[in-house]
Amino acid sequence: MSGQVIVVGAGPVGQSAALLLARWGVPVLVLDQRPERDSAGSKSICQQRDVLDIWAAAGAGRIAEEGLAWTTARTYYRDKELFSWTFDAQGPLPPCVNISQTRTEEILDAAIAAQPLIEVRWDHQVTGLEQDDRGVTVRCRDRVLRAPYAIVCAGARAQGLRQALGVGFEGETFDDQFLICDIRADLPGWEHERRFHFDPEWNPGRQVLIHPCPGGTFRIDWQIPPHFIPTRQDVARRIRQIIGDRDYDLLWQTTYRFHSRVALRMRVDRVLLAGDCAHLVAPFGARGLNSGVPDAENAAWKLAFVLNGWAPEELLETYHTERHAAALENLEVTAATMRFLAPRTEGERTRRRAVLESGQVAEVDSGRFAEPFWYVDSPLTTPEPGRPFKGRPPKGEACAPAPGVIVPDVPFPGGRLREHCRDGFLLLLGDMCDSGLFAQVLGKVITAPLAVRELAGIDGTGTLAERLGAGPDEAWLIRPDAHIAAIIPHAGAEQVVAAVRRASRLS
């Protein structure tokens, strides 16, 4: 191991990066400009199943346990309910949970405190980044630090660091503001429902979103005019319009504007950008933190492979290739949502009004919920014509496994499949494949951690192959981030070796 990695920023993306690097045995120094952890407000609240899975692997499974697993989403137009849908609750983890970012950070901090490979230094504002062929120089106000690599997770206000790296941050800012309030109130029947209101009489021409959170709390978002400054009386009136005369406590409030921006590069030599400093999207669909944590995981395993000598430095370029593509997809999805929520042209306003008044459910866009990005076109993925990626399935349906797609998290007695997937590469074999032969051959060509397992025995029931739809002569190569790198029919040693080499950039 050649030195620690510096992580700039101790928000949830930086915390996740630190924990995931330490899980690989990489020492980490986390720097944050704040004097200490600030614990104010709910901020990012809705965490998707695959992100909960990453946090569980990082030692923060309490986030899924403590979060509120809401089940039903209701959408209204004025005083009429247009439609509702219910999450597919199948799987060992909930489809999503609501939990305040403050509590998420507390849980991640506890996991970090238990990890001797991580050091956190507060009141360390990074003022400059310089690189050479041996490492990164990180300049703070009163000291200079060195590391072979750095991950910048410094949030939306990291303009100076992006400029130091020569990275543009193109995009746009939406005019309308959004007012957020956290309240505690007794609202029977609302505890497990997300409610989205288009054009209610108490916020005409704009939207209101209500999310349940743990402990009898609720998060309310109002779209408000660009220059409106809400007073205490305005906030109280708006809350009363939603909850009536019930008692409530106002816990926190803020206003903000939405941005749609993506960094032109997410890797600059030895520095990787992750989270909000690399991409900002409107929050409808919860695609902010739910894309920042996969950034951290992608960066962590690739840095660990390079630092340990298991893969060449060229592997790091695929961090940019994969996660930049993910950011662009999120930008496209959320930009379409914002055109529906905050139309800017007469044509957009006319279309939105027609869709809502006619109740065209398929056309109503209140935000497509966060999904994992699938690395179908990644240079690390070995295509298989017999198992093509068929595109995003309809809401509520699972995607058929294919190269590039995250492997289904199949539950079985005493565990689940993805618990076996994050310690290195995993080669899953049908019962016609010779596991001993593959293990012997692969041991000669790759030094990275790689486990060879037979599908028939991994779950203790012998039904995993059937549940995955895996053939008896197939080999499935799973990446260290649980994505399928290859599905190889009629698997022979030569094809498997080629897929492993491709997935680690050894070829």
Coordinates of C-alpha atoms in Angstrom, one line a residue:
M1 CA 0.0 0.0 0.0
S2 CA 1.5 3.4 -1.0
G3 CA -0.1 5.9 1.3
Q4 CA -3.5 7.2 2.3
V5 CA -6.2 8.8 0.2
I6 CA -7.3 12.3 1.1
V7 CA -11.1 12.8 1.0
V8 CA -12.1 16.5 0.8
G9 CA -15.5 16.9 2.5
A10 CA -17.2 15.1 5.4
G11 CA -20.7 15.1 4.1
P12 CA -22.5 11.8 3.4
V13 CA -20.6 11.2 0.1
G14 CA -17.2 11.9 1.6
Q15 CA -18.1 9.8 4.7
S16 CA -19.2 6.9 2.4
A17 CA -16.0 7.2 0.3
A18 CA -13.9 7.1 3.5
L19 CA -15.7 4.0 4.8
L20 CA -15.6 2.1 1.5
L21 CA -11.9 2.9 1.1
A22 CA -11.1 1.7 4.6
R23 CA -13.1 -1.5 3.9
W24 CA -10.5 -2.2 1.2
G25 CA -7.7 -1.6 3.7
V26 CA -6.8 1.9 2.4
P27 CA -5.9 4.6 5.0
V28 CA -8.0 7.7 4.6
L29 CA -7.7 11.3 5.8
V30 CA -11.0 13.3 5.6
L31 CA -10.7 17.1 5.6
D32 CA -13.7 19.4 6.1
Q33 CA -13.7 23.2 6.3
R34 CA -16.4 23.4 9.0
P35 CA -15.3 23.6 12.6
E36 CA -17.5 20.7 13.5
R37 CA -20.5 18.7 12.3
D38 CA -23.5 20.9 11.8
S39 CA -26.8 19.2 12.5
A40 CA -29.6 21.2 11.0
G41 CA -32.6 20.1 9.1
S42 CA -33.6 17.1 7.0
K43 CA -31.8 18.1 3.8
S44 CA -31.5 14.9 1.6
I45 CA -34.1 12.5 3.0
C46 CA -35.0 9.8 0.5
Q47 CA -32.5 7.0 0.2
Q48 CA -32.9 4.3 -2.4
R49 CA -32.6 0.5 -1.9
D50 CA -29.2 0.1 -3.7
V51 CA -27.7 3.0 -1.7
L52 CA -28.9 1.4 1.5
D53 CA -27.1 -1.8 0.3
I54 CA -23.9 0.1 -0.2
W55 CA -24.2 1.6 3.3
A56 CA -24.8 -1.8 4.8
A57 CA -21.6 -3.0 3.2
A58 CA -19.8 0.0 4.7
G59 CA -21.0 -0.8 8.2
A60 CA -23.9 1.6 8.3
G61 CA -26.9 -0.7 8.1
R62 CA -28.7 1.3 10.8
I63 CA -29.7 3.8 8.1
A64 CA -32.0 1.2 6.5
E65 CA -33.2 0.0 10.0
E66 CA -34.0 3.5 11.3
G67 CA -35.4 5.0 8.1
L68 CA -39.1 5.2 7.5
A69 CA -40.1 2.8 4.6
W70 CA -43.0 4.7 3.0
T71 CA -45.0 2.6 0.6
T72 CA -47.5 4.7 -1.3
A73 CA -47.1 7.8 -3.6
R74 CA -50.2 9.9 -4.2
T75 CA -50.5 12.5 -6.9
Y76 CA -53.1 15.3 -6.9
Y77 CA -54.2 17.9 -9.4
R78 CA -55.9 20.8 -7.6
D79 CA -58.5 19.0 -5.4
K80 CA -58.5 15.7 -7.3
E81 CA -56.3 12.6 -6.8
L82 CA -55.0 11.7 -10.2
F83 CA -53.4 8.4 -9.3
S84 CA -51.3 6.5 -6.7
W85 CA -48.7 3.8 -6.9
T86 CA -47.1 1.4 -4.4
F87 CA -43.5 0.4 -4.2
D88 CA -42.6 -3.2 -5.0
A89 CA -41.5 -4.3 -1.5
Q90 CA -39.9 -7.5 -2.7
G91 CA -36.3 -8.0 -1.6
P92 CA -34.4 -8.1 1.7
L93 CA -34.1 -4.3 1.9
P94 CA -36.9 -1.7 1.6
P95 CA -37.3 0.0 -1.8
C96 CA -36.4 3.3 -0.1
V97 CA -36.5 4.9 3.3
N98 CA -36.9 8.5 4.5
I99 CA -34.4 9.6 7.1
S100 CA -32.9 13.0 7.7
Q101 CA -29.5 13.7 6.4
T102 CA -28.5 14.8 9.9
R103 CA -29.3 11.3 11.2
T104 CA -27.6 9.6 8.2
E105 CA -24.5 11.6 9.0
E106 CA -24.6 10.6 12.7
I107 CA -24.8 6.9 11.7
L108 CA -21.9 7.3 9.2
D109 CA -19.9 9.2 11.8
A110 CA -20.3 6.3 14.3
A111 CA -19.1 3.8 11.7
I112 CA -16.1 6.1 10.9
A113 CA -15.3 6.4 14.6
A114 CA -15.0 2.6 14.8
Q115 CA -12.7 2.4 11.8
P116 CA -9.0 2.9 12.8
L117 CA -7.9 3.5 9.2
I118 CA -9.9 6.8 9.0
E119 CA -8.9 10.1 10.4
V120 CA -11.2 13.1 10.3
R121 CA -9.9 16.7 10.6
W122 CA -12.3 19.5 11.0
D123 CA -11.5 23.2 10.4
H124 CA -9.3 22.3 7.4
Q125 CA -10.4 24.4 4.5
V126 CA -8.7 23.2 1.3
T127 CA -7.4 26.2 -0.6
G128 CA -5.5 24.5 -3.4
L129 CA -4.8 21.3 -5.2
E130 CA -1.6 20.6 -7.2
Q131 CA -0.5 17.4 -8.9
D132 CA 2.6 15.7 -10.1
D133 CA 3.4 12.2 -11.3
R134 CA 3.8 10.9 -7.8
G135 CA 0.8 12.4 -6.0
V136 CA -1.5 15.3 -5.0
T137 CA -0.5 18.3 -2.9
V138 CA -3.5 19.5 -0.8
R139 CA -3.0 23.0 0.5
C140 CA -5.0 24.1 3.6
R141 CA -4.8 27.5 5.4
D142 CA -2.0 26.6 7.7
R143 CA -0.5 23.3 6.3
V144 CA 0.3 21.3 3.2
L145 CA -0.6 17.6 2.9
R146 CA 0.4 15.0 0.4
A147 CA -1.3 11.8 -0.8
P148 CA -1.1 9.6 -3.9
Y149 CA -4.8 10.3 -4.7
A150 CA -7.7 12.5 -3.6
I151 CA -11.4 12.4 -3.8
V152 CA -13.2 15.8 -3.7
C153 CA -16.6 15.5 -2.1
A154 CA -16.8 19.1 -1.1
G155 CA -20.4 19.8 -2.2
A156 CA -22.1 22.3 -4.4
R157 CA -19.9 25.2 -3.3
A158 CA -16.6 23.6 -4.5
Q159 CA -16.1 26.2 -7.2
G160 CA -12.6 27.1 -6.2
L161 CA -11.4 23.4 -6.2
R162 CA -13.0 22.8 -9.6
Q163 CA -11.3 25.9 -10.9
A164 CA -8.0 24.7 -9.5
L165 CA -8.4 21.5 -11.5
G166 CA -9.5 23.3 -14.6
V167 CA -13.0 21.7 -14.6
G168 CA -16.0 23.5 -16.0
F169 CA -19.4 23.1 -14.3
E170 CA -21.9 23.8 -17.1
G171 CA -25.7 23.9 -16.7
E172 CA -28.4 26.2 -15.5
T173 CA -30.2 27.5 -12.4
F174 CA -34.0 27.5 -12.2
D175 CA -35.7 30.8 -11.3
D176 CA -38.3 29.5 -8.9
Q177 CA -37.4 29.0 -5.3
F178 CA -38.5 26.2 -3.0
L179 CA -39.4 26.6 0.6
I180 CA -38.7 23.5 2.9
C181 CA -40.1 23.0 6.3
D182 CA -39.7 20.1 8.8
I183 CA -42.6 19.8 11.1
R184 CA -43.7 17.3 13.8
A185 CA -47.4 16.6 13.8
D186 CA -50.0 13.9 14.3
L187 CA -51.3 13.2 10.8
P188 CA -53.1 9.8 10.9
G189 CA -53.0 8.0 7.5
W190 CA -50.1 10.1 6.2
E191 CA -47.3 8.2 8.0
H192 CA -46.4 6.0 5.0
E193 CA -47.6 8.1 2.1
R194 CA -45.7 10.6 -0.1
R195 CA -48.2 13.3 -1.4
F196 CA -47.5 15.4 -4.4
H197 CA -49.9 18.3 -5.2
F198 CA -50.0 20.0 -8.6
D199 CA -51.6 23.4 -8.5
P200 CA -53.5 23.1 -5.2
E201 CA -55.7 26.1 -4.3
W202 CA -53.4 26.9 -1.5
N203 CA -50.3 27.2 -3.8
P204 CA -51.9 28.1 -7.2
G205 CA -49.8 27.5 -10.3
R206 CA -47.1 25.7 -8.4
Q207 CA -46.4 22.4 -6.5
V208 CA -46.3 21.1 -3.0
L209 CA -44.6 17.8 -1.9
I210 CA -45.1 16.2 1.5
H211 CA -42.9 13.4 2.8
P212 CA -43.3 11.4 6.0
C213 CA -40.1 10.9 8.1
P214 CA -39.3 9.0 11.3
G215 CA -40.6 10.1 14.7
G216 CA -43.8 11.6 13.5
T217 CA -42.1 14.3 11.5
F218 CA -42.9 15.5 8.0
R219 CA -41.0 17.3 5.3
I220 CA -43.0 19.8 3.2
D221 CA -41.6 21.5 0.0
W222 CA -43.4 24.4 -1.6
Q223 CA -42.5 25.9 -5.0
I224 CA -42.6 29.6 -4.5
P225 CA -42.0 32.7 -6.8
P226 CA -38.4 33.7 -7.6
H227 CA -38.2 36.8 -5.3
F228 CA -40.7 35.8 -2.6
I229 CA -39.3 36.0 1.0
P230 CA -41.5 34.0 3.3
T231 CA -42.2 35.5 6.7
R232 CA -43.0 33.5 9.9
Q233 CA -46.6 34.3 9.3
D234 CA -46.4 33.1 5.7
V235 CA -44.9 29.8 6.8
A236 CA -47.5 29.3 9.5
R237 CA -50.3 30.0 7.1
R238 CA -48.9 27.6 4.5
I239 CA -48.6 24.8 7.0
R240 CA -52.1 25.4 8.3
Q241 CA -53.4 25.1 4.7
I242 CA -52.1 21.6 4.6
I243 CA -52.6 20.2 8.1
G244 CA -55.6 22.3 9.3
D245 CA -55.9 23.1 13.0
R246 CA -53.8 20.3 14.3
D247 CA -50.9 21.1 16.7
Y248 CA -47.5 21.1 15.2
D249 CA -43.9 22.0 15.9
L250 CA -41.8 23.7 13.3
L251 CA -38.4 22.1 13.5
W252 CA -36.5 23.7 10.6
Q253 CA -37.0 25.8 7.4
T254 CA -34.9 27.0 4.5
T255 CA -35.3 28.2 0.9
Y256 CA -33.2 27.2 -2.1
R257 CA -33.0 27.1 -5.9
F258 CA -32.5 24.1 -8.1
H259 CA -29.5 23.7 -10.3
S260 CA -28.8 21.4 -13.2
R261 CA -25.1 21.2 -13.7
V262 CA -22.5 18.5 -14.5
A263 CA -18.7 18.8 -14.3
L264 CA -17.0 18.3 -17.6
R265 CA -14.6 15.9 -16.0
M266 CA -15.0 13.7 -12.9
R267 CA -11.4 12.6 -13.0
V268 CA -8.4 14.9 -13.4
D269 CA -5.3 12.7 -13.2
R270 CA -5.0 11.8 -9.5
V271 CA -8.1 13.6 -8.3
L272 CA -11.7 12.3 -8.6
L273 CA -14.8 14.5 -8.1
A274 CA -17.8 12.9 -6.5
G275 CA -21.3 14.0 -5.3
D276 CA -22.6 17.5 -5.6
C277 CA -19.3 19.0 -6.5
A278 CA -19.5 16.9 -9.7
H279 CA -23.2 17.1 -10.5
L280 CA -26.2 19.0 -9.3
V281 CA -29.8 18.0 -10.2
A282 CA -33.3 18.9 -9.1
P283 CA -34.3 16.7 -6.2
F284 CA -37.6 15.4 -7.6
G285 CA -36.8 11.7 -7.9
A286 CA -34.2 11.8 -5.2
R287 CA -31.2 11.6 -7.6
G288 CA -28.7 13.7 -5.7
L289 CA -27.3 11.7 -2.8
N290 CA -28.6 8.5 -4.4
S291 CA -26.0 9.1 -7.2
G292 CA -23.3 10.6 -5.0
V293 CA -22.9 7.4 -2.9
P294 CA -22.5 5.2 -6.0
D295 CA -19.8 7.7 -7.1
A296 CA -18.1 7.0 -3.8
E297 CA -18.3 3.2 -4.2
N298 CA -17.1 3.3 -7.8
A299 CA -14.1 5.5 -6.8
A300 CA -13.3 3.4 -3.8
W301 CA -12.9 0.0 -5.3
K302 CA -11.0 1.3 -8.3
L303 CA -8.5 3.4 -6.2
A304 CA -8.0 0.3 -3.9
F305 CA -7.3 -1.9 -6.9
V306 CA -4.7 0.6 -8.3
L307 CA -3.1 1.3 -4.9
N308 CA -2.7 -2.4 -4.2
G309 CA -1.2 -3.1 -7.6
W310 CA -4.2 -5.2 -8.7
A311 CA -5.0 -3.0 -11.7
P312 CA -3.2 -0.4 -13.8
E313 CA -3.9 3.3 -13.3
E314 CA -6.0 3.3 -16.5
L315 CA -8.8 1.7 -14.4
L316 CA -9.3 5.2 -12.8
E317 CA -10.4 6.7 -16.2
T318 CA -13.4 4.4 -16.2
Y319 CA -14.5 6.2 -13.0
H320 CA -15.1 9.2 -15.2
T321 CA -16.5 7.2 -18.0
E322 CA -19.1 5.4 -15.9
R323 CA -20.1 8.0 -13.4
H324 CA -20.1 10.9 -15.8
A325 CA -22.6 8.9 -17.9
A326 CA -24.7 8.3 -14.8
A327 CA -24.6 12.1 -14.1
L328 CA -25.8 12.9 -17.6
E329 CA -28.6 10.4 -17.4
N330 CA -29.7 12.0 -14.1
L331 CA -29.5 15.4 -15.6
E332 CA -31.6 14.4 -18.5
V333 CA -34.3 12.8 -16.3
T334 CA -34.5 15.7 -13.8
A335 CA -34.4 18.4 -16.5
A336 CA -37.5 16.8 -18.1
T337 CA -39.2 16.8 -14.7
M338 CA -38.4 20.4 -14.1
R339 CA -39.8 21.3 -17.6
F340 CA -43.0 19.8 -16.4
L341 CA -43.0 21.2 -12.9
A342 CA -41.7 24.7 -13.8
P343 CA -42.6 25.2 -17.5
R344 CA -40.8 28.2 -19.0
T345 CA -42.5 28.5 -22.4
E346 CA -46.1 28.9 -23.4
G347 CA -45.9 25.5 -25.2
E348 CA -44.6 23.8 -22.0
R349 CA -47.3 25.4 -19.9
T350 CA -50.0 24.4 -22.4
R351 CA -48.8 20.8 -22.5
R352 CA -48.6 20.5 -18.8
R353 CA -52.2 21.9 -18.3
A354 CA -53.5 19.5 -20.9
V355 CA -51.9 16.5 -19.3
L356 CA -53.1 17.4 -15.8
E357 CA -56.6 18.3 -16.9
S358 CA -57.0 15.1 -19.0
G359 CA -55.5 12.9 -16.3
Q360 CA -52.9 11.3 -18.7
V361 CA -51.2 9.4 -15.9
A362 CA -48.3 8.2 -18.0
E363 CA -47.4 11.8 -19.0
V364 CA -47.5 13.3 -15.5
D365 CA -43.9 13.9 -14.4
S366 CA -43.4 14.5 -10.7
G367 CA -40.0 12.9 -10.7
R368 CA -38.8 9.5 -11.8
F369 CA -37.5 7.9 -8.7
A370 CA -33.8 7.2 -8.4
E371 CA -32.4 4.1 -10.0
P372 CA -29.0 2.6 -10.2
F373 CA -27.1 3.5 -13.3
W374 CA -26.3 0.4 -15.4
Y375 CA -22.9 0.2 -17.0
V376 CA -24.1 -1.4 -20.2
D377 CA -21.7 0.6 -22.4
S378 CA -18.8 0.6 -20.0
P379 CA -15.4 -0.5 -21.3
L380 CA -15.3 -2.9 -18.3
T381 CA -18.4 -4.7 -19.5
T382 CA -18.3 -7.7 -21.8
P383 CA -21.4 -7.7 -24.0
E384 CA -23.4 -10.8 -24.5
P385 CA -25.8 -10.8 -27.6
G386 CA -27.9 -13.5 -26.0
R387 CA -28.6 -11.3 -23.0
P388 CA -29.0 -7.8 -24.3
F389 CA -30.0 -4.9 -22.1
K390 CA -33.6 -4.1 -23.0
G391 CA -33.8 -0.6 -21.5
R392 CA -35.5 0.6 -18.4
P393 CA -38.5 -1.6 -17.5
P394 CA -41.8 -0.1 -16.6
K395 CA -42.2 1.2 -13.1
G396 CA -42.5 -1.6 -10.6
E397 CA -40.9 -4.2 -12.8
A398 CA -37.5 -5.7 -12.3
C399 CA -34.9 -5.5 -15.0
A400 CA -33.8 -8.7 -16.6
P401 CA -30.1 -9.5 -15.6
A402 CA -27.7 -8.5 -18.4
P403 CA -24.0 -7.4 -18.5
G404 CA -23.7 -4.0 -17.0
V405 CA -26.9 -4.3 -14.8
I406 CA -26.6 -4.5 -11.0
V407 CA -27.1 -8.1 -9.9
P408 CA -30.5 -8.9 -8.3
D409 CA -30.2 -8.9 -4.5
V410 CA -31.8 -12.4 -4.2
P411 CA -32.6 -13.2 -0.5
F412 CA -32.1 -16.7 0.9
P413 CA -32.1 -18.2 4.4
G414 CA -29.5 -16.4 6.5
G415 CA -28.5 -13.8 3.9
R416 CA -28.8 -12.3 0.5
L417 CA -26.7 -12.5 -2.7
R418 CA -25.1 -9.0 -2.6
E419 CA -23.6 -9.7 0.8
H420 CA -21.2 -12.0 -1.2
C421 CA -20.4 -9.4 -3.9
R422 CA -18.3 -6.7 -2.4
D423 CA -15.0 -8.4 -1.4
G424 CA -13.6 -8.4 -4.9
F425 CA -14.7 -10.1 -8.1
L426 CA -17.1 -12.9 -7.8
L427 CA -17.4 -15.6 -10.4
L428 CA -20.7 -17.5 -10.2
L429 CA -20.8 -20.8 -12.0
G430 CA -23.6 -23.1 -13.3
D431 CA -23.4 -26.8 -12.2
M432 CA -21.9 -27.8 -15.6
C433 CA -18.8 -25.6 -15.0
D434 CA -15.6 -26.8 -13.3
S435 CA -15.0 -24.4 -10.4
G436 CA -11.6 -25.9 -9.6
L437 CA -10.4 -25.3 -13.1
F438 CA -11.5 -21.7 -13.2
A439 CA -10.0 -20.9 -9.8
Q440 CA -6.7 -22.4 -10.9
V441 CA -6.6 -20.6 -14.2
L442 CA -7.7 -17.2 -12.8
G443 CA -5.2 -17.4 -10.0
K444 CA -2.4 -17.3 -12.6
V445 CA -3.6 -14.1 -14.3
I446 CA -5.1 -11.8 -11.6
T447 CA -3.8 -10.8 -8.2
A448 CA -7.0 -9.0 -7.1
P449 CA -9.4 -10.7 -4.7
L450 CA -11.6 -13.1 -6.7
A451 CA -13.9 -15.7 -5.3
V452 CA -15.2 -18.6 -7.4
R453 CA -18.6 -20.0 -6.2
E454 CA -21.0 -22.5 -7.6
L455 CA -24.6 -21.2 -7.9
A456 CA -26.0 -24.5 -6.7
G457 CA -24.4 -24.1 -3.3
I458 CA -24.1 -20.4 -2.5
D459 CA -27.7 -20.0 -1.1
G460 CA -28.0 -23.3 0.7
T461 CA -31.2 -24.1 -1.3
G462 CA -29.8 -24.9 -4.8
T463 CA -32.4 -22.5 -6.3
L464 CA -30.3 -19.5 -7.0
A465 CA -29.6 -20.3 -10.6
E466 CA -33.3 -20.6 -11.3
R467 CA -34.1 -17.4 -9.5
L468 CA -31.4 -15.5 -11.5
G469 CA -32.3 -17.2 -14.7
A470 CA -28.7 -18.5 -15.1
G471 CA -28.0 -21.5 -17.3
P472 CA -26.1 -24.6 -16.2
D473 CA -23.1 -23.8 -18.5
E474 CA -23.0 -20.1 -17.7
A475 CA -20.4 -18.1 -15.8
W476 CA -21.5 -14.8 -14.3
L477 CA -18.7 -12.3 -13.4
I478 CA -19.8 -9.8 -10.7
R479 CA -17.8 -6.6 -10.1
P480 CA -16.8 -5.4 -6.6
D481 CA -19.7 -3.0 -6.8
A482 CA -22.2 -5.8 -7.5
H483 CA -22.7 -5.0 -11.2
I484 CA -22.6 -7.8 -13.7
A485 CA -19.4 -7.5 -15.7
A486 CA -20.1 -10.5 -17.9
I487 CA -22.5 -13.4 -18.5
I488 CA -20.7 -16.0 -20.5
P489 CA -22.7 -18.9 -22.0
H490 CA -20.8 -22.2 -22.7
A491 CA -18.2 -20.8 -20.4
G492 CA -14.6 -21.8 -21.0
A493 CA -11.4 -20.6 -19.3
E494 CA -10.3 -18.4 -22.1
Q495 CA -13.6 -16.4 -22.2
V496 CA -13.7 -16.0 -18.4
V497 CA -10.1 -14.9 -18.3
A498 CA -10.8 -12.3 -21.0
A499 CA -13.8 -11.0 -19.1
V500 CA -11.8 -10.7 -15.9
R501 CA -9.0 -8.9 -17.6
R502 CA -11.4 -6.5 -19.3
A503 CA -13.2 -5.7 -16.0
S504 CA -9.9 -4.8 -14.3
R505 CA -8.3 -3.1 -17.3
L506 CA -5.5 -5.7 -17.5
S507 CA -5.9 -6.0 -21.2

